[in-house]
Short mmCIF file of C-alpha atoms and ligand atoms in Angstrom, two decimals:
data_model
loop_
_atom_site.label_atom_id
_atom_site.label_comp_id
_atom_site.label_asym_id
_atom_site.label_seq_id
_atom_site.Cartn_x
_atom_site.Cartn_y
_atom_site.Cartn_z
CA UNK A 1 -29.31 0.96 -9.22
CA UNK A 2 -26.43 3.03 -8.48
CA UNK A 3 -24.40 5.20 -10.94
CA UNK A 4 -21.32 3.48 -12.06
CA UNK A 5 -18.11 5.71 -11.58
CA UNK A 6 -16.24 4.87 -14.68
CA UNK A 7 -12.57 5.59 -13.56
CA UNK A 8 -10.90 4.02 -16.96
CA UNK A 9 -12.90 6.51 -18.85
CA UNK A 10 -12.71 9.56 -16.86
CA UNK A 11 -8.75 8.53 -16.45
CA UNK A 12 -8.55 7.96 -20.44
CA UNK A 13 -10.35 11.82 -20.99
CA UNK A 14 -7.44 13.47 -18.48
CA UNK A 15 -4.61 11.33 -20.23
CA UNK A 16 -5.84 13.03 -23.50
CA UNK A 17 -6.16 16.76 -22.00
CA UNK A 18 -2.57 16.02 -20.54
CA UNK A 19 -1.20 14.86 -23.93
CA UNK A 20 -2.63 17.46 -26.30
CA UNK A 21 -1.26 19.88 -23.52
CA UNK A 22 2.21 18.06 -23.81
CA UNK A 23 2.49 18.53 -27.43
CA UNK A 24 2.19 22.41 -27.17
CA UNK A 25 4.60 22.02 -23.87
CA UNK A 26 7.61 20.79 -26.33
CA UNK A 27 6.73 22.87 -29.11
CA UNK A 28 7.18 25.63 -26.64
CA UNK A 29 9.74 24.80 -24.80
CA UNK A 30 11.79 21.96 -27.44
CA UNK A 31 11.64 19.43 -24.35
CA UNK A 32 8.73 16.91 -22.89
CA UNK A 33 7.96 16.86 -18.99
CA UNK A 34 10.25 14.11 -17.75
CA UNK A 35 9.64 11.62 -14.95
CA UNK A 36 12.68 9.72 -13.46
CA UNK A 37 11.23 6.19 -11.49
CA UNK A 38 13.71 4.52 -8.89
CA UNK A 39 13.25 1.30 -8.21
CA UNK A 40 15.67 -1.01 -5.69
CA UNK A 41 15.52 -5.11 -6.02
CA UNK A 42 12.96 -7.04 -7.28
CA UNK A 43 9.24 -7.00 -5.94
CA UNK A 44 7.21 -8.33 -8.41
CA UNK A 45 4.29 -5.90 -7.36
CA UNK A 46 6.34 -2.87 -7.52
CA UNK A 47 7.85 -4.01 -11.26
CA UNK A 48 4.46 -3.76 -12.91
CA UNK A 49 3.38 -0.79 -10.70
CA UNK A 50 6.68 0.77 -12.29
CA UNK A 51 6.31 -0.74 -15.72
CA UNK A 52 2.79 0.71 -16.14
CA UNK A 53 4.32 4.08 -15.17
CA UNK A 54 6.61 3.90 -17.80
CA UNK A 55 3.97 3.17 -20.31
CA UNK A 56 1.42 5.88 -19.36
CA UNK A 57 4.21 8.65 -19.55
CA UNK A 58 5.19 7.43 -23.04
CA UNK A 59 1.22 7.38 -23.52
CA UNK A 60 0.98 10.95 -23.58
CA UNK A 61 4.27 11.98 -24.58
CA UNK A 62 6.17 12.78 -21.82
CA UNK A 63 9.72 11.45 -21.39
CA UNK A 64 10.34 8.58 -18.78
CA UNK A 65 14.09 7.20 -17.18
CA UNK A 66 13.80 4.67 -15.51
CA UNK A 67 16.40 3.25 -12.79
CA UNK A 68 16.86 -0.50 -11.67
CA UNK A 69 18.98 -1.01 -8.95
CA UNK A 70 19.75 -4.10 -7.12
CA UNK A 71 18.56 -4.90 -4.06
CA UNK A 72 21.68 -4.57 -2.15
CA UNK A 73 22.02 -0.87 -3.25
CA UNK A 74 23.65 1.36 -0.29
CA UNK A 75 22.34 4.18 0.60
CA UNK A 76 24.97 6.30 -0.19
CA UNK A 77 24.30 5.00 -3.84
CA UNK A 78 20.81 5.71 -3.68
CA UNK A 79 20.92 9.52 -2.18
CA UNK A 80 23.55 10.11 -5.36
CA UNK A 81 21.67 9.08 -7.66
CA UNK A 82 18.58 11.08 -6.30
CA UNK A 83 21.22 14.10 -6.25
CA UNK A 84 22.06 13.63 -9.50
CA UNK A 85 18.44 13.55 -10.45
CA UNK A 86 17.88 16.45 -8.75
CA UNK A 87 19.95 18.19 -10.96
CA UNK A 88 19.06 17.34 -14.07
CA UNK A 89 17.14 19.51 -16.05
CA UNK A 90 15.22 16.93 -18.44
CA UNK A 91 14.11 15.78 -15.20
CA UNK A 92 11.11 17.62 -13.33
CA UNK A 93 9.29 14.78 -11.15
CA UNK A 94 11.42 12.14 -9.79
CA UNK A 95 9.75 8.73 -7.88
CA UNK A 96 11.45 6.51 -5.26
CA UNK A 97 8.94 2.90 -6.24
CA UNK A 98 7.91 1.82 -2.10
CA UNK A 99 8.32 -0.29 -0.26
CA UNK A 100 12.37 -0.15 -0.05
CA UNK A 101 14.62 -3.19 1.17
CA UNK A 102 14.39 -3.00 5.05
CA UNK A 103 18.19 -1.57 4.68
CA UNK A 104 17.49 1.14 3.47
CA UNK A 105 15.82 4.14 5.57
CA UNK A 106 12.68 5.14 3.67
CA UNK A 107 12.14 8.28 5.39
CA UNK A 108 15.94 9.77 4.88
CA UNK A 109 15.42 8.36 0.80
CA UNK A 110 12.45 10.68 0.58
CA UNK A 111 13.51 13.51 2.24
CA UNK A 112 16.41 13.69 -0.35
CA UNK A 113 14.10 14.69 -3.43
CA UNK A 114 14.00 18.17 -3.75
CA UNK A 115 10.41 18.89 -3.21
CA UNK A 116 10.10 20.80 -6.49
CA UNK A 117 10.31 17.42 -8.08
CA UNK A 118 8.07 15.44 -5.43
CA UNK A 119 5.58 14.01 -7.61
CA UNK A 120 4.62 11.42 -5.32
CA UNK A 121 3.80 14.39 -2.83
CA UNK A 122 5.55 12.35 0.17
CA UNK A 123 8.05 14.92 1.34
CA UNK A 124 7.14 16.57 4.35
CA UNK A 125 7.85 20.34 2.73
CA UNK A 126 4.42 19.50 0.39
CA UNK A 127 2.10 17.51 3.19
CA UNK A 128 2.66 20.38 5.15
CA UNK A 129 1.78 22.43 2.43
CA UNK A 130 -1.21 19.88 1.61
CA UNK A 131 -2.22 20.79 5.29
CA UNK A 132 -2.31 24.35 4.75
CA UNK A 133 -4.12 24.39 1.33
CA UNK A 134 -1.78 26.09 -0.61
CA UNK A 135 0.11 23.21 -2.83
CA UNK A 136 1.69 22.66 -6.29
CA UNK A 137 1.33 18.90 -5.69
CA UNK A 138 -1.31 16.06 -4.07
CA UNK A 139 -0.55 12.90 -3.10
CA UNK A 140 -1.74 10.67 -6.70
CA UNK A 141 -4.78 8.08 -5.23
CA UNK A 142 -6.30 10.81 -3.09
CA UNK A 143 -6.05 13.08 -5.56
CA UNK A 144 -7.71 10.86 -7.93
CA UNK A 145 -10.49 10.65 -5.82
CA UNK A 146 -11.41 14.08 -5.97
CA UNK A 147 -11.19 14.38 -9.44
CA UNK A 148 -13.43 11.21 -9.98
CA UNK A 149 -16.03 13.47 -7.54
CA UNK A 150 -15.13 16.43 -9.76
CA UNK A 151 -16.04 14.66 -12.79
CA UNK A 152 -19.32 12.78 -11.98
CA UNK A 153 -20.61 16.14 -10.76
CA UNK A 154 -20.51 14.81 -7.12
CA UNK A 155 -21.01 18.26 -4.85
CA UNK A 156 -18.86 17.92 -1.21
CA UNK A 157 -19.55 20.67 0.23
CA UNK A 158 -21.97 20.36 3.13
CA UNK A 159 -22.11 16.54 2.66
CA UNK A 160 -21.22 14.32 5.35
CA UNK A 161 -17.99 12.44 4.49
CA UNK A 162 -16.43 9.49 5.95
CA UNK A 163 -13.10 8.30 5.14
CA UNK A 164 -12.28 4.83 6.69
CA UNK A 165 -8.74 4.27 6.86
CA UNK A 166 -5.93 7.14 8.04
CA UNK A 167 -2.47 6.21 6.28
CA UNK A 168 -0.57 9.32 5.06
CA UNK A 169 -0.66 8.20 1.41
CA UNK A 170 -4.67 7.56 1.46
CA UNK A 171 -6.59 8.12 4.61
CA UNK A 172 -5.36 11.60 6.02
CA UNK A 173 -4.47 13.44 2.81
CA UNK A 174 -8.02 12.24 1.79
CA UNK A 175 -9.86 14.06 4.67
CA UNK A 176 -7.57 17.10 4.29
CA UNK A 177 -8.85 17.26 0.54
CA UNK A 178 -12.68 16.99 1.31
CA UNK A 179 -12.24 19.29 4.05
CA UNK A 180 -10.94 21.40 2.02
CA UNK A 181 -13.69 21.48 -0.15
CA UNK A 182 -15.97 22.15 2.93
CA UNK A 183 -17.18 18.77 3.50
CA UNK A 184 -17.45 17.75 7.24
CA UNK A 185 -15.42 14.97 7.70
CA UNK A 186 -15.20 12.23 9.97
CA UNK A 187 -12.10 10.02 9.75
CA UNK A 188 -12.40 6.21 10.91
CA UNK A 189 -9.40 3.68 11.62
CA UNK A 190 -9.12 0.19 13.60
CA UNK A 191 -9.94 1.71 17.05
CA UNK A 192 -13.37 3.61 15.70
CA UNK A 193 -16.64 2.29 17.47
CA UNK A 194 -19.24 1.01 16.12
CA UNK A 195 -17.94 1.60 12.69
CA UNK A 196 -21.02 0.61 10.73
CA UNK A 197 -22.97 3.09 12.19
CA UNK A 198 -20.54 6.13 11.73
CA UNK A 199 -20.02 4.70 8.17
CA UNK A 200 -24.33 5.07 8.13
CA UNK A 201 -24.03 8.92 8.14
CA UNK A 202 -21.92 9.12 5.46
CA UNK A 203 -23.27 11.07 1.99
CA UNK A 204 -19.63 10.22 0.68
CA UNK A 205 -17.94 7.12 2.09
CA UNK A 206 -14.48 6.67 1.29
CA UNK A 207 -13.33 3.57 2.15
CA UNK A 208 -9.23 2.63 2.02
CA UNK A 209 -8.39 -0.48 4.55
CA UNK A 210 -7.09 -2.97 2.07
CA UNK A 211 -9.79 -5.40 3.53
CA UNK A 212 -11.47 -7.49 1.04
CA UNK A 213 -15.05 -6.70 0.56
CA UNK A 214 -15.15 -5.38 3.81
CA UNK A 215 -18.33 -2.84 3.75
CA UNK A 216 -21.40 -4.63 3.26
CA UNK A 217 -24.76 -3.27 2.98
CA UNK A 218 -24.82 -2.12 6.79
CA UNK A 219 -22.26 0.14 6.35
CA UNK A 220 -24.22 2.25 3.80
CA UNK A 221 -27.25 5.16 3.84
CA UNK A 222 -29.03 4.61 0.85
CA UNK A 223 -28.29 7.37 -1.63
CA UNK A 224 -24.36 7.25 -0.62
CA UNK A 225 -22.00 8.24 -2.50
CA UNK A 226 -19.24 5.01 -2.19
CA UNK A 227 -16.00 5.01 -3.56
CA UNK A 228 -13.95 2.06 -3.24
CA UNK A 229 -9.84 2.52 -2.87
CA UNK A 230 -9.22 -1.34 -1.84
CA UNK A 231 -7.26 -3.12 -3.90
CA UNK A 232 -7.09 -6.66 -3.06
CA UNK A 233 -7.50 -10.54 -3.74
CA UNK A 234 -10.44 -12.02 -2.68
CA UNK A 235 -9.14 -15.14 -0.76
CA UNK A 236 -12.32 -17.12 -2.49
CA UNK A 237 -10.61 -17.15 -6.42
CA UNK A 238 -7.62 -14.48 -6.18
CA UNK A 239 -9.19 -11.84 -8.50
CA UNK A 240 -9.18 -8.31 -8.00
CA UNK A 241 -11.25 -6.44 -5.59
CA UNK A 242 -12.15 -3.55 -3.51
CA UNK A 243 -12.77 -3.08 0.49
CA UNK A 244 -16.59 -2.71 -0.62
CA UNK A 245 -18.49 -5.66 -1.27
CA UNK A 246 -19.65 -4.54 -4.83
CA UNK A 247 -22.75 -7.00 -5.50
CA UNK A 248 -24.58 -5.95 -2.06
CA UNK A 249 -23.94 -2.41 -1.82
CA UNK A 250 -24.63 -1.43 -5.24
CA UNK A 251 -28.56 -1.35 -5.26
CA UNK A 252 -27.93 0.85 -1.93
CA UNK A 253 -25.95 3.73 -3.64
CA UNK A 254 -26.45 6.55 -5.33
CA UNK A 255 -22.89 6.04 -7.17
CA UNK A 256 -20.01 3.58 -6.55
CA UNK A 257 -16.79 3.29 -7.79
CA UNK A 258 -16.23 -0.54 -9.46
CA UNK A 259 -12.45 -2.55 -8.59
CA UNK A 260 -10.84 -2.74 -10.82
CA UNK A 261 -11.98 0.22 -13.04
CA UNK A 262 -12.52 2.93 -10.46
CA UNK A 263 -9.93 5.01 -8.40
CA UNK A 264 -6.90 2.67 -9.90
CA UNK A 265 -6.88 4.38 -13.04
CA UNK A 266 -6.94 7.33 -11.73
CA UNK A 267 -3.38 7.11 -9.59
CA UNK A 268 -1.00 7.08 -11.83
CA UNK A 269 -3.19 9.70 -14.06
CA UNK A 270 -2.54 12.22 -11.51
CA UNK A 271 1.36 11.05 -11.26
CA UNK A 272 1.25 12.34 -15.10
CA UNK A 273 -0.75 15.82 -13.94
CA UNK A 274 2.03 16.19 -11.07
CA UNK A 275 5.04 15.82 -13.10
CA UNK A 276 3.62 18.31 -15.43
CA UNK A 277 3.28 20.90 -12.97
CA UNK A 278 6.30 19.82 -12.15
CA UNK A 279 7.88 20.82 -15.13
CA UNK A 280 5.29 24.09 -15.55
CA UNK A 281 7.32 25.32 -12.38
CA UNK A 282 10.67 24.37 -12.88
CA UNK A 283 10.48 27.47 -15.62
CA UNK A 284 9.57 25.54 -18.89
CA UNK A 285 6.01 27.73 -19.81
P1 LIG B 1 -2.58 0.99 5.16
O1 LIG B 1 -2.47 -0.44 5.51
O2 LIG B 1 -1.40 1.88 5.24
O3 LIG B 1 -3.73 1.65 6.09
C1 LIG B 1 -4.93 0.98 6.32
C2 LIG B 1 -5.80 1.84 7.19
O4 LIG B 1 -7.04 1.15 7.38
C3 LIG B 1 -5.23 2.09 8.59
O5 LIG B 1 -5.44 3.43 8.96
C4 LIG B 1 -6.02 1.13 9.49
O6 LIG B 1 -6.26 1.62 10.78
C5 LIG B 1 -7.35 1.06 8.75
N1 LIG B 1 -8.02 -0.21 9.01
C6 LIG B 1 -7.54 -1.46 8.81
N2 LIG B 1 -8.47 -2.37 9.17
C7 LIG B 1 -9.55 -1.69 9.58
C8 LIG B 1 -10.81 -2.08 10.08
N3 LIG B 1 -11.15 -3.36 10.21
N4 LIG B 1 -11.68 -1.11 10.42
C9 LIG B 1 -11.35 0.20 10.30
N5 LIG B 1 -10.16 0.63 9.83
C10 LIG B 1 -9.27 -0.31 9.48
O7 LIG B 1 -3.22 1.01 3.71
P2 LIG B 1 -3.20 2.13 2.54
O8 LIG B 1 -3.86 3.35 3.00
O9 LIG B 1 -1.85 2.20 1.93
O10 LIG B 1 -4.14 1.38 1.48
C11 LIG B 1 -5.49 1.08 1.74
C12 LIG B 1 -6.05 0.27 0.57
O11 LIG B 1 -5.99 1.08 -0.59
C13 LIG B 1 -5.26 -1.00 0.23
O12 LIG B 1 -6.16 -1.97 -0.24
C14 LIG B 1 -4.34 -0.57 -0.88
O13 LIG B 1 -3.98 -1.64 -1.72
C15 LIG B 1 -5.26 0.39 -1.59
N6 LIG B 1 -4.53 1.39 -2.40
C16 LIG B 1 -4.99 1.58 -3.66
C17 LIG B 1 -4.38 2.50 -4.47
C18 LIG B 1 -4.93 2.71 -5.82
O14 LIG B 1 -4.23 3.21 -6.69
N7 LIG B 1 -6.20 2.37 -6.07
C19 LIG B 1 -3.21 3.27 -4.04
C20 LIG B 1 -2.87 3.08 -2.64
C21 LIG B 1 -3.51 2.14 -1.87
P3 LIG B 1 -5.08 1.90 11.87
O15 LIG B 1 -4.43 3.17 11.43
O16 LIG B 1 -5.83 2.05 13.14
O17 LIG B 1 -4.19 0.71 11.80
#
C-alpha cells in the first residue's frame, strides 16, 4: 500500500509557520503582507478560486483587497488599476484571477505588474529568472509540488522524473524545479510516444493533463513516487478527481498524492509564501 501524501495537512503546518511569522512581520513593521486579487466578469470557477484566496490570506493574517470588475472592463481600466496597485505600499503581491474575457489581451495585463509584486510568478522578468535558478518567486502549483516532496522526505536527486504535461503554469516550470534539484527529467506532452512506457521509468511521475483518471496501472514502476495535479470531474458522477486513476495505481506506489487533498491545498499555500516574500523585499524586515 502506498504512502498517502497528505496535502491538507502538510498545507495546514505551512499556513501556521506563515501566520506565526506574520504576527512578528506587523509587530515589526505596524503593517500585514497585503495581497490585491483582480478579478474581471463573472466565471463561476474563478469566483470561488478567488473567494478561497481571500479567506486563506485572512487565515493567517495577512491583509487581502479584493477587486470585482465587470466583464466589459477596458483595458485601459484594467492597466490603471494594476498601476495604481503597483504603487501602493500596503500592497506587495498583486493577482490578475485567469482566464480574462477574450477582449482583453492576457499577455499585455500581465506584463503590467511590476514583477516585484508577481506573486503568481507569470511575468516573463521571474520565468526567466525561474530558468536561471536564481528567483524570489515560483509559480504556486509547481511550487507546491516540491514542497509536498520536501515534506514527505521524497529525495530527487538522481531519481528519474517524468512530468506529463508542458503548460507554463504546471508542466515546464515543474521540470525546471526538479532539474534543479538534480533530478533527470524527462518531459511528456500529446505528441510523446509510447507514453506508458516513458511514464514506466519514472521514480517520480508528475502527472498534469487535466484528463480524468488518465494513468492507470501501466503507466507506473512499482515503488513510484505519483503525484497527481489533475483536477477534474469524472464524467461517471461529477465529483472531483485527479489525471491518476487513484483505486488502481495505489497498491503500485510507493507514495501518491490523493484528489482532492493532495497538491490543491498546496497552491494557494504557496500564493501566501509568495506574497510574503513579496513584502520581505519590498523593504518591510
Ligand atoms: P493545460 O491544458 O494548459 O496543459 C495540459 C498539458 O497536458 C499540455 O501540455 C498537453 O500537451 C498535455 N496533454 C493533454 N493530453 C495529453 C495526453 N493524452 N497525453 C499526454 N499529454 C497530454 O493544463 P494545465 O497545465 O493548466 O493543467 C493541467 C491539470 O492540472 C488540469 O487538470 C488542471 O485543472 C490542473 N491544475 C491544478 C492545479 C491545482 O491547484 N491543483 C493548478 C493548475 C492546474 P500539449 O502541450 O501537447 O497540448
Amino acid at each position: 500500500m502506498a504512502k498517502l501524501i497528505d496535502g491538507k495537512a502538510i498545507a495546514a503546518e505551512i499556513r501556521a509557520e506563515i501566520a506565526a511569522e506574520a504576527r512578528e512581520f506587523q509587530e515589526k513593521n505596524g503593517v500585514a503582507p497585503g495581497l490585491a486579487v483582480i478579478i474581471v466578469g463573472e466565471n463561476p470557477a474563478s469566483q470561488v478560486y478567488v473567494r478561497n484566496k481571500h479567506r486563506a490570506c485572512e487565515e493567517v493574517g495577512f491583509r487581502s483587497f479584493g477587486y470585482e470588475l465587470p466583464a466589459d472592463t477596458d483595458e485601459e481600466a484594467l492597466l490603471a488599476l494594476i498601476d495604481k496597485l503597483n504603487h501602493d505600499k500596503a500592497v506587495h503581491g498583486i493577482l490578475v484571477q485567469l482566464p480574462l474575457p477574450a477582449h482583453l489581451d492576457e499577455e499585455k495585463v500581465l506584463l503590467a505588474i511590476s514583477p516585484e509584486k508577481d506573486v503568481d510568478a507569470f511575468h516573463p522578468y521571474n520565468v526567466g529568472r525561474i530558468l536561471i535558478g536564481n528567483y524570489d518567486f515560483l509559480p504556486c502549483t509547481p511550487a507546491g509540488v516540491m514542497e509536498l516532496l520536501a515534506r514527505s522526505g521524497i529525495e530527487i536527486a538522481g531519481k528519474e522524473c517524468v512530468v506529463v504535461g508542458r503548460s507554463n503554469i504546471v508542466g515546464k516550470p515543474q521540470a525546471l524545479l526538479l532539474l534543479e534539484k538534480n533530478g533527470t527529467v524527462t518531459v511528456c506532452h500529446s505528441r510523446t510516444k509510447d507514453l506508458a512506457a516513458v511514464c514506466r521509468r519514472a521514480d517520480i511521475l508528475v502527472c498534469a493533463i487535466g484528463k480524468p483518471e488518465f494513468f492507470t496501472a501501466e503507466y507506473v514502476k512499482k515503488g513510484a513516487v505519483v503525484i497527481d495535479v489533475g483536477m477534474n470531474r469524472r464524467p461517471a458522477d461529477g465529483k472531483l478527481c485527479g489525471d491518476v486513476d487513484f483505486a488502481a495505481v495505489e497498491p503500485i506506489a510507493a507514495a501518491i498524492t490523493p484528489v482532492p487533498g493532495g497538491v490543491g491545498p498546496m497552491t494557494i499555500t504557496m500564493l501566501l509564501k509568495n506574497t510574503f516574500t513579496a513584502a520581505r523585499k519590498q523593504g518591510a524586515k
